[in-house]
Amino acid sequence: FLANGVPDWTALPPPPTPSSHQRRESRLGCGVVVSIVGACIAGARAARAMLACAPDHLVRRWVLPLVYAEAAVAFACLAGLLWGDPGTIKRSTATCAPIPAAVLARLRAGEAAAEKRGQNITGDDGRVYCVRCLVWRPPRGAHHCSTCQRCVADFDHHCGVFGRCVAGSGWRGNMKYFVGIIAAGYAGGGTAGAALVVGAIECGRRAWWGTWTNA
């Protein structure tokens, strides 16, 4: 595992395999997003049909384009969440060196299984060596996800709906996609709901006005 005294990270045992729950969670998340988008589009179409009594109404003209745009944002954020990097600490010479002596001895003894490598090790600089991923991670904010089986920087939580670690801040990580998909869901629901209310009020008002003028 050493080449001229430098850790050869390509010769290390492979990282742990992610839990089987991850794929099931991802499918659940896709189903939730598709269901919410479908409900928002159905609501927008119903509102548009209700406003047939007012064909030139602003809401009737814009409700579907708005909901379609919000759906596009939701699907784009879903793609970023599922395939984007949350901030996984990848193996490299910088993140793997130096290999702690206790871990190196176990690896040389053939104890490749993560559960046989002992406990995580805290270095003098505050960094923590993960004996499962075999990388040094920052002293703050990083965490090993037991589902994804990876160390992630700026870790917030593992999302059991989308099957991904949610991490990062600003433009780093995938937190922006997580926030975006939730915001798009609220926006789509609010747009469709408001359009339905406007449709009900407008049709009711016109029906009442027609009844009153014909009386």
Short mmCIF file of C-alpha atoms in Angstrom, two decimals, residues 8-9 36-37 58-59 82 91 94 110 137 139 143 152 161 163 165 169 184 197 204 206 209 211 213 215:
data_model
loop_
_atom_site.label_atom_id
_atom_site.label_comp_id
_atom_site.label_asym_id
_atom_site.label_seq_id
_atom_site.Cartn_x
_atom_site.Cartn_y
_atom_site.Cartn_z
CA ASP A 8 -0.77 4.13 -3.14
CA TRP A 9 -4.49 4.80 -2.76
CA ILE A 36 -46.81 16.03 -7.17
CA VAL A 37 -46.03 17.39 -10.65
CA LEU A 58 -54.88 36.48 -17.19
CA VAL A 59 -54.86 33.41 -14.93
CA LEU A 82 -29.79 12.04 -7.94
CA ARG A 91 -9.66 9.02 -2.42
CA ALA A 94 -3.99 14.21 -0.34
CA GLY A 110 -5.20 -9.02 5.03
CA ARG A 137 -12.00 14.01 6.45
CA PRO A 139 -12.54 18.14 11.48
CA HIS A 143 -19.77 12.59 8.27
CA VAL A 152 -19.40 13.55 2.82
CA VAL A 161 -37.09 9.92 0.27
CA GLY A 163 -31.87 8.06 -1.23
CA CYS A 165 -26.94 12.48 1.23
CA SER A 169 -23.55 25.20 1.26
CA ALA A 184 -40.72 24.08 -6.83
CA VAL A 197 -59.70 29.48 -6.28
CA GLY A 204 -69.40 31.90 -9.38
CA ARG A 206 -70.38 35.41 -13.51
CA TRP A 209 -74.31 38.18 -12.21
CA THR A 211 -78.82 35.17 -12.70
CA THR A 213 -79.41 40.43 -14.65
CA ALA A 215 -84.18 38.26 -13.04
#
